[in-house]
Each structure stands twice: as structure tokens, then as C-alpha cells.
Amino acid sequence: MPMQTVKMVITGPFSAGKTEFIRSISEIDVVTTDEGISAVSAEYGTKEATTVAMDFGRITVDDDLVLYLFGTPGQRRFDFMWEILAEGMLGFVVMVDSAKPETFREAKSILETFRAYAPTPYVVAANKQDHPDAWAPEDLRIALRIEESVKLLPCIATDKESVKNVLLELLYSILEEMDT
Amino acid sequence: MPLKGNLADFSITQILNLINLAKKTGILHVYEPIVTDETIRDGTGQERKKVMPGEERATVAFRDGKLILATMGNQDGHLANVLQKAGKLNIQQARVIRERGKKYSDKALALMLINANYATQQDVVRSIKQYTLDIVYDLANWEQEPFVLDENAAPSPARITVPIDLQNVIMEIGRRKDGDEPGIELPNLDMALKFPEDPGEKFRRVHLSVEEWRVVSFINPNNSIRQIAKACNMTETEIRRVVYSLLNAGLVELMKPPTSKQPARAAAGGKSRSAAQPPITVKRSVVERLIAKIKET
């Protein structure tokens, strides 16, 4: 029997936690294509490298089924990769850094862009909920104008159980979509 | 978790919308912006100077999603000043009341002024309402101030508060803004509009202009914003301003572009099903296997 591969995309603004999300659940070391960031501050939440092409993680279900997780580059100058990564995806996760309102506008823009690529099911992960400045998920829903029918889930990308919950909710949404 | 941010990223209109829809109680503190040498990156990865909060410049209080009081840093908001600004007291009267009424709360002072026939209760309420609104309309022009919403905080019980519906405030801010300002965002004029789940409740207390009502009358999932503008004989800038205000007041919601070409009048309820989704290409059993695997991971 040929191996079946299924793809999910993890997208979101710069520094939203996409790489961490995939790293927490992937059974292989995440394949990243990062480059250094010149101006680095020691402040909580800043990062030293950014994804330029994609992150790649894998979850093997059995001998004939594999789930691939692709993380998109956060910076706009690499957005030519988005559409390529979105092709054939089963669903997508939009990661939002709950503690950085300066990224909310871009999060909304990315969400709309991916919805336009493929109207597949998606969920929004309100990441960094352990940060003292994190906005509550219900406030993020209003701030990002996310419809009630779309799942907006609290998330901590470094916590495997939290990541599992986000992926499971996306899969449940896909099942619900199949039922309609 | 306090709501923190900067008006450059989240405008006063957006904050009011959030407070209105979430029916929040609390005090919004807005600070003087201190631009530092430190840099931060926005959602696209672009660098910019970090702005830190300086001195407090204004506070705005809310109760259950309604605006109730506002103060500006350089004005103390004393009742005598509020009434003087509204033309209910002259400079001399206001000065005497300020000096002699120091030990009284605004509520006690208002009672004395009403009893002494200096002002009516209606004068007091109207004056405080206008004073509060003037501050909020002024705030709406600020563009880079840091803010913090201290949830569940309340102004001193000595202060007189007047509940004001935020939908009307948001609509008025929209009317005062130029449609070409950077703060005015509208994703796409080919998007359609629909009413929220409970339009009757939301529209009950809102005061719309004739122009705004005309736009509302064409809201229908089948009409793009561009079509509505054409039907109402409005320019792109005009429709942008009206839709921006309606969106921020929570009176309408954006939805996927329609397929029909002719604008139709507003549909009752405004509910619609978005464009049909393409079938998911994997089998249900594949998704179920993925679920089982992730659960055991």
C-alpha cells in the first residue's frame, strides 16, 4: 500500500511561536531554515533567528500514514512561500502572540490570506497565554474579529499537551466539516 | 491579565469596540509616549522604536460596556469646571465653588448647586456627559500613546458617572474621521456585510445619520460593499468611513464576497451561509487515525 501523507500548515506573524509549536509535537528534530536577526534584545519573547522558508515536522501514524506539519516564515519578505505551503493542506493553525498587540493586525491579514488560498478548516491558537501581558482569548476574538464559529484556543507552544489540544481541535473541525 | 498595548496598534475605536462587545468594566489609562532607543519588531518582522509609557495623560472609565467618565491629565474634572465649561457657571462662580467646596464630593456639591438653583439635575448630567465625550473624541486623535485597561477598577464613588452607549460614541468618532486616514481599515470593498446575531438589540439605542441608514438598508450577504456604495451613490472614501464605523460599533460583520451582481435590500435576520467549501479530499478514517495518534503521542 502506498504511503499516504497529510499536510497541516502552522502560520502566523513573526515570532508568534510557530517553530516552537511544531518542535513540541514533532517526532523528528524540526527541520528549520532560519537566519539570524541582527538586533536582538534580551526582553522576554524576542528571538535570535527567524524562519526564512519553512519549518518541517512529522508525526508518523503507522506504516502507511504520515502527518507533516509545515510552519510558514513569519516575515513578509518570505511570503512567496505561503501559497506553495498552503497547497493541498488539510487544515491550518493561525498562531497569535497574545502578548504582542503590535502583531494582531498582521495575524488578521495572514488569516484572511490563508482563507483565500484554500477554504479548509482552521483554528486560531492564542499563544503565550503564560505571559503576564497576554490578552485573554475572548478579547483576542473581538480584537481580531474572529467569528464565533471559528475555534480560538488558548495555547502555550512549548507545552506539548497544549499543542496536542490545538491539533485535535483542528482535526475535530475537519470531521465536522465532513459531516456537513 | 490587564489589556496593554499602544494606540498605534490598537486604536481608541478598537478599544471601545472591545469594551462594548465584551461588556467590560474598568479604567483605561492612556500615557504620554516615551520613544526609546530600543527596537521591537511588528507582526511582519519590521523593526521600530519601542515606546514606553510616560506620565498619565487621560483616564476613561467604563461599567458593563458603557462609558461612564473620563478625565484628561491637565484638567482635574472638578464639577465646577465641568459646569463652567458647559456654560452653566461663570468663571467667578466656578472659582468660588472650587474654593469653598473642596471638602465636598461631586455628588454632594451637585446636590447643593441644584438646591441653590445654580443648575438643574439635567444640567449636571448633560454637562458631565458632554465633558466625558469631548475627552474621548479628543483621545480618538491620539496615535502612538501606550495604554492599559485596568479591568474591574472603578472611579471614586464621590464622582458622578453618566452611562453612555459606546455604539453611538464609536459612530461619532467614525463620522469625525477622514476616510483616508491610516486608522481607517477595510479589508476589501468586494467583501459583503451581514448583521450580527441580535441586530434588533444592537440597533435599538443607536443614532444613525440618514447616510448611514441608507447603507444599512442595503446590508445583505448578496451585496458587496462596492455595490452598496454604488446603490447609495457614495464614493469609496464615504462608504469606507461608514462601514468602518458600523463595523467598530459591532452593528455589522464582514463576510465572504457575494456572487450576485445586483444589490438587494436588507434581508431579515441577516444570517447567511458562506460560499460552499470544497470537499476535503481525505477519508474520514484517515482523520480519525490522526486523532487517535495525536491523543497517544
XYZ file of C-alpha atoms in Angstrom:
477
model
C 0.000 0.000 0.000
C 1.452 3.404 -0.896
C 2.252 5.765 1.931
C -0.376 8.481 2.403
C 0.828 11.865 3.556
C -1.363 14.542 5.063
C -0.268 18.149 5.455
C -1.194 20.802 8.006
C 0.155 24.333 7.970
C 1.094 26.349 11.036
C 1.060 30.025 10.160
C 1.055 33.379 11.929
C 3.005 36.627 12.298
C 6.682 36.996 13.036
C 7.647 35.500 16.406
C 4.183 34.033 17.071
C 5.654 30.679 18.140
C 5.196 28.556 15.016
C 8.579 26.841 15.210
C 8.125 26.080 18.915
C 4.662 24.685 18.217
C 5.982 22.193 15.666
C 9.017 21.379 17.798
C 6.762 20.422 20.725
C 4.899 17.726 18.818
C 7.160 16.564 16.005
C 8.757 13.139 16.355
C 11.805 14.325 14.448
C 14.021 17.305 15.120
C 12.301 20.127 13.345
C 13.945 20.960 10.068
C 14.243 24.726 10.143
C 15.603 27.191 7.682
C 16.498 30.086 9.930
C 18.631 33.152 9.601
C 19.929 35.334 12.400
C 18.270 38.570 13.413
C 20.682 41.416 13.861
C 19.020 43.474 16.571
C 18.314 41.193 19.456
C 17.008 42.324 22.790
C 17.060 40.352 25.981
C 13.402 41.092 26.545
C 11.004 38.197 27.027
C 9.620 36.931 23.787
C 12.222 38.194 21.361
C 14.092 35.729 19.223
C 17.522 35.343 17.769
C 16.621 33.660 14.481
C 13.657 33.718 12.155
C 12.265 31.159 9.751
C 13.002 32.156 6.170
C 11.498 29.327 4.128
C 9.659 26.887 6.345
C 9.768 24.629 9.370
C 9.069 20.983 8.877
C 7.870 18.450 11.443
C 6.487 14.927 11.180
C 4.120 12.625 13.047
C 4.041 9.043 11.776
C 0.700 7.375 12.392
C 1.649 3.968 11.035
C 3.354 2.371 8.036
C 1.011 3.968 5.534
C 0.017 7.317 7.042
C 2.178 10.309 7.945
C 1.196 13.808 9.066
C 3.509 16.618 8.008
C 3.476 19.940 9.799
C 4.751 22.917 7.844
C 5.486 26.213 9.546
C 5.404 29.295 7.375
C 8.013 32.059 7.510
C 6.707 34.965 9.586
C 8.375 37.834 7.777
C 6.546 39.346 4.810
C 9.639 39.266 2.593
C 9.358 35.468 2.537
C 5.614 35.340 1.895
C 6.116 33.958 -1.619
C 6.429 30.602 0.234
C 2.952 30.792 1.756
C 0.916 29.755 -1.242
C 3.279 26.895 -2.025
C 2.983 25.616 1.537
C -0.797 26.033 1.565
C -1.302 23.833 -1.489
C -3.078 20.597 -0.567
C -3.274 21.313 3.160
C -5.921 19.513 5.192
C -6.272 22.458 7.564
C -4.262 25.235 9.162
C -3.483 26.786 12.518
C -3.062 30.558 12.855
C -0.722 31.294 15.750
C -1.075 34.649 17.502
C 1.281 36.021 20.146
C -1.322 37.011 22.751
C 1.084 39.407 24.449
C 2.012 41.462 21.373
C -0.830 43.668 20.097
C 1.605 45.058 17.521
C 1.260 41.723 15.698
C -2.547 41.426 15.751
C -3.094 43.347 12.502
C -0.663 41.069 10.679
C -2.255 37.980 12.257
C -5.625 39.018 10.850
C -4.104 39.696 7.459
C -2.385 36.279 7.365
C -5.607 34.573 8.424
C -7.503 36.215 5.552
C -4.732 35.352 3.093
C -4.756 31.668 4.013
C -8.549 31.549 3.919
C -8.311 32.820 0.375
C -5.718 30.202 -0.633
C -7.934 27.317 0.400
C -11.203 27.372 2.341
C -10.124 24.439 4.509
C -10.930 24.273 8.217
C -8.687 26.250 10.556
C -8.308 27.185 14.192
C -6.651 30.162 15.867
C -4.157 29.471 18.671
C -3.825 32.277 21.226
C -0.195 31.539 22.053
C 1.929 32.631 25.034
C -1.011 32.510 27.409
C 1.546 32.061 30.209
C 2.916 35.566 29.543
C 1.817 38.183 32.111
C 0.779 40.604 29.341
C -1.194 38.033 27.340
C -4.621 39.139 26.149
C -7.389 36.689 27.060
C -8.677 34.534 24.162
C -12.149 36.133 24.328
C -10.575 39.596 23.953
C -8.449 38.373 21.061
C -11.560 37.099 19.318
C -13.010 40.609 19.308
C -9.673 42.280 18.513
C -9.093 40.012 15.512
C -12.774 39.924 14.510
C -12.877 36.133 14.555
C -16.313 34.660 14.028
C -17.912 32.697 16.871
C -17.960 29.597 14.677
C -14.140 29.551 14.487
C -12.301 27.893 17.371
C -9.944 30.235 19.216
C -7.868 28.147 21.605
C -5.566 29.139 24.457
C -2.090 27.821 23.738
C 1.424 27.578 25.099
C 3.534 26.390 22.173
C 6.267 24.981 24.402
C 3.747 22.754 26.193
C 3.121 19.519 24.313
C -0.345 18.949 25.799
C -1.413 22.429 24.755
C -0.151 21.823 21.210
C -1.920 18.462 21.091
C -5.157 20.155 22.097
C -4.882 22.679 19.255
C -4.197 19.979 16.651
C -7.005 17.780 17.981
C -9.477 20.667 17.835
C -8.443 21.310 14.243
C -8.993 17.650 13.393
C -12.412 17.701 15.096
C -13.279 20.748 12.969
C -12.252 18.795 9.871
C -14.512 15.921 10.925
C -17.389 18.360 11.480
C -16.787 19.817 8.031
C -17.003 16.310 6.567
C -20.370 15.842 8.267
C -21.887 18.999 6.743
C -4.317 39.943 32.745
C -4.555 43.680 32.010
C -5.043 44.668 28.402
C -1.887 46.507 27.412
C -0.912 47.986 24.100
C -0.234 51.068 22.055
C -2.746 53.175 20.150
C -0.524 52.767 17.071
C -1.525 49.097 17.014
C -4.950 49.162 18.612
C -6.860 52.414 18.224
C -9.281 54.039 20.652
C -12.125 52.964 18.369
C -10.968 49.348 18.541
C -10.614 49.555 22.328
C -14.148 50.981 22.638
C -15.439 48.227 20.364
C -13.788 45.580 22.539
C -15.190 47.112 25.735
C -18.640 47.439 24.165
C -18.839 43.876 22.843
C -17.262 42.248 25.910
C -19.306 44.495 28.240
C -16.203 45.257 30.240
C -15.850 47.252 33.447
C -12.612 49.060 34.213
C -10.467 52.126 33.755
C -8.433 52.781 30.628
C -5.197 54.639 31.375
C -3.507 56.391 28.463
C 0.076 57.568 28.856
C 2.452 60.015 27.263
C 4.611 58.103 24.747
C 8.325 57.938 25.540
C 10.216 56.751 22.472
C 13.265 54.688 23.487
C 16.367 53.638 21.551
C 15.334 50.011 21.923
C 13.755 48.359 18.887
C 10.905 45.889 18.624
C 9.515 44.032 15.605
C 5.922 44.109 14.462
C 3.995 41.153 13.039
C 5.747 41.425 9.670
C 9.194 41.466 11.258
C 9.754 45.169 10.612
C 11.793 46.950 13.234
C 10.552 50.048 15.023
C 11.374 52.061 18.114
C 9.936 50.778 21.343
C 7.540 53.226 23.040
C 7.291 53.178 26.827
C 4.546 54.759 28.960
C 5.392 58.140 30.490
C 3.080 60.335 32.540
C -0.607 59.508 32.564
C -2.426 61.756 30.104
C -6.016 60.544 30.353
C -8.272 58.027 32.025
C -11.573 56.685 30.747
C -13.884 54.654 32.962
C -16.379 52.009 31.820
C -19.070 49.994 33.521
C -20.711 46.944 31.910
C -19.619 48.047 28.452
C -20.739 51.651 28.821
C -18.606 54.779 29.000
C -19.190 56.456 32.371
C -16.449 59.041 32.999
C -13.261 60.481 31.500
C -10.518 62.733 32.781
C -7.708 64.488 30.956
C -4.328 64.800 32.670
C -4.178 68.588 32.714
C -7.815 69.049 33.819
C -8.986 67.914 37.227
C -12.563 67.243 36.167
C -13.934 69.104 39.208
C -17.698 69.558 38.865
C -17.340 73.354 38.990
C -15.001 73.220 35.976
C -17.329 70.871 34.108
C -20.296 73.179 34.673
C -18.253 76.233 33.763
C -17.141 74.586 30.515
C -20.796 73.835 29.753
C -21.703 77.496 30.385
C -23.793 76.729 33.485
C -21.477 78.681 35.815
C -19.405 81.774 35.115
C -15.682 81.990 35.930
C -16.305 83.766 39.227
C -18.967 81.274 40.377
C -16.778 78.323 39.404
C -13.783 79.775 41.315
C -15.821 80.358 44.489
C -17.361 76.890 44.345
C -13.956 75.287 43.795
C -12.529 77.098 46.818
C -15.433 76.640 49.203
C -16.452 73.208 48.013
C -13.095 71.478 48.439
C -14.329 69.249 51.246
C -17.414 68.088 49.333
C -17.675 65.241 46.869
C -19.004 65.998 43.370
C -22.262 64.314 44.329
C -22.708 66.476 47.457
C -21.708 69.582 45.534
C -24.172 68.818 42.741
C -26.953 68.468 45.295
C -26.096 71.838 46.829
C -25.951 73.536 43.417
C -29.297 72.046 42.441
C -30.879 73.095 45.744
C -29.471 76.598 45.340
C -30.887 76.783 41.794
C -27.487 77.230 40.188
C -28.149 74.228 37.943
C -30.734 71.545 37.382
C -30.085 67.836 37.668
C -30.386 67.670 33.901
C -27.739 70.385 33.538
C -25.339 68.387 35.694
C -25.926 65.120 33.823
C -25.695 66.751 30.381
C -22.572 68.711 31.308
C -20.743 65.636 32.636
C -21.814 63.628 29.602
C -20.515 66.255 27.193
C -17.299 66.711 29.172
C -16.698 62.941 29.043
C -17.484 62.737 25.332
C -15.204 65.672 24.478
C -12.279 63.904 26.133
C -12.970 60.625 24.324
C -13.321 62.379 20.948
C -10.035 64.136 21.649
C -8.424 60.791 22.549
C -9.562 59.354 19.230
C -6.990 61.585 17.510
C -4.076 60.178 19.513
C -1.967 57.715 17.565
C 1.017 56.385 19.483
C 0.192 56.511 23.192
C 0.642 53.388 25.344
C -2.456 52.242 27.200
C -3.504 49.817 29.922
C -7.049 48.721 30.678
C -7.284 48.073 34.398
C -10.208 45.676 34.420
C -12.791 45.878 37.181
C -11.347 49.153 38.527
C -13.924 51.866 39.199
C -13.727 55.636 39.648
C -14.080 57.123 43.102
C -17.671 56.787 44.392
C -17.568 60.540 45.060
C -17.549 61.207 41.310
C -20.771 61.484 39.297
C -20.864 58.994 36.455
C -23.186 59.091 33.456
C -23.606 55.859 31.437
C -23.182 56.479 27.690
C -23.758 53.842 24.980
C -20.469 53.165 23.225
C -22.050 52.353 19.857
C -23.018 55.994 19.417
C -19.569 57.159 20.528
C -17.890 54.832 18.020
C -20.195 56.002 15.230
C -19.470 59.654 16.045
C -15.699 59.048 16.053
C -16.081 57.474 12.624
C -18.031 60.497 11.365
C -15.275 62.828 12.577
C -12.507 60.823 10.896
C -11.388 61.327 7.336
C -11.798 58.092 5.368
C -8.242 58.334 4.059
C -6.633 58.306 7.481
C -4.325 55.352 8.110
C -6.509 54.233 11.013
C -9.389 53.523 8.658
C -9.013 49.938 7.572
C -11.350 47.951 5.448
C -10.089 44.678 4.029
C -11.754 44.712 0.678
C -14.634 46.593 -0.924
C -15.657 43.345 -2.598
C -16.490 41.870 0.812
C -20.136 41.711 1.849
C -21.761 42.704 5.132
C -24.215 40.944 7.372
C -25.990 41.793 10.584
C -24.820 40.234 13.867
C -26.870 37.617 15.673
C -29.026 40.106 17.599
C -29.364 43.155 15.314
C -32.546 44.406 16.986
C -30.882 44.733 20.361
C -27.763 46.373 18.880
C -29.652 48.918 16.752
C -32.188 49.830 19.444
C -30.290 52.712 21.051
C -28.003 53.734 18.236
C -28.444 57.055 16.440
C -27.526 56.844 12.768
C -27.419 59.563 10.147
C -29.570 59.340 7.018
C -26.473 58.368 5.051
C -25.686 55.553 7.488
C -29.270 54.268 7.462
C -29.154 54.124 3.659
C -26.090 51.891 3.831
C -27.748 49.729 6.497
C -30.819 49.296 4.276
C -28.641 47.601 1.648
C -26.844 45.240 4.012
C -27.374 41.787 2.690
C -24.979 38.856 2.197
C -25.560 39.201 -1.546
C -24.338 42.794 -1.743
C -20.662 43.682 -1.834
C -19.614 46.918 -0.143
C -18.753 48.269 -3.585
C -22.307 47.534 -4.794
C -23.779 49.219 -1.722
C -21.653 52.310 -2.397
C -22.925 52.405 -5.962
C -26.554 51.958 -4.894
C -26.184 54.747 -2.317
C -24.251 56.978 -4.718
C -21.308 57.174 -2.335
C -17.600 57.476 -3.067
C -15.124 54.842 -1.943
C -13.966 57.136 0.860
C -17.516 57.787 2.056
C -18.539 54.124 2.136
C -15.237 53.216 3.784
C -15.900 55.674 6.601
C -19.473 54.500 7.187
C -18.639 50.782 7.065
C -15.632 51.283 9.324
C -17.865 52.917 11.927
C -20.607 50.299 11.624
C -18.030 47.518 11.982
C -16.403 49.053 15.019
C -19.758 49.699 16.662
C -20.485 45.970 16.262
C -23.558 46.726 14.159
C -22.393 44.742 11.125
C -19.945 41.964 10.353
C -17.828 41.285 7.289
C -18.352 38.141 5.293
C -17.041 36.489 2.152
C -17.716 38.154 -1.206
C -21.103 37.571 -2.769
C -21.736 36.153 -6.213
C -24.775 38.176 -7.293
C -24.354 41.368 -9.350
C -27.476 43.361 -8.418
C -27.780 44.897 -4.967
C -30.735 43.639 -2.970
C -32.363 45.270 0.057
C -31.551 44.157 3.590
C -32.613 40.613 4.461
C -34.403 39.922 7.733
C -32.068 38.437 10.327
C -29.044 38.770 8.105
C -27.983 35.157 8.528
C -26.264 33.553 5.618
C -24.208 30.533 4.721
C -20.848 31.411 3.252
C -19.647 30.031 -0.073
C -19.670 26.245 -0.281
C -16.419 24.719 0.872
C -14.686 22.288 -1.442
C -14.780 18.691 -0.261
C -11.966 17.551 1.977
C -10.002 15.068 -0.072
C -9.001 12.610 2.645
C -11.260 9.898 4.033
C -12.903 10.219 7.406
C -10.975 7.178 8.647
C -7.682 8.988 7.943
C -8.709 11.908 10.160
C -9.839 9.504 12.880
C -6.472 7.738 12.759
C -4.703 11.089 13.052
C -6.817 11.937 16.094
C -6.017 8.614 17.747
C -2.304 9.066 17.085
C -2.107 12.598 18.452
C -4.044 11.588 21.558
C -1.491 8.876 22.344
C 1.565 10.968 21.416
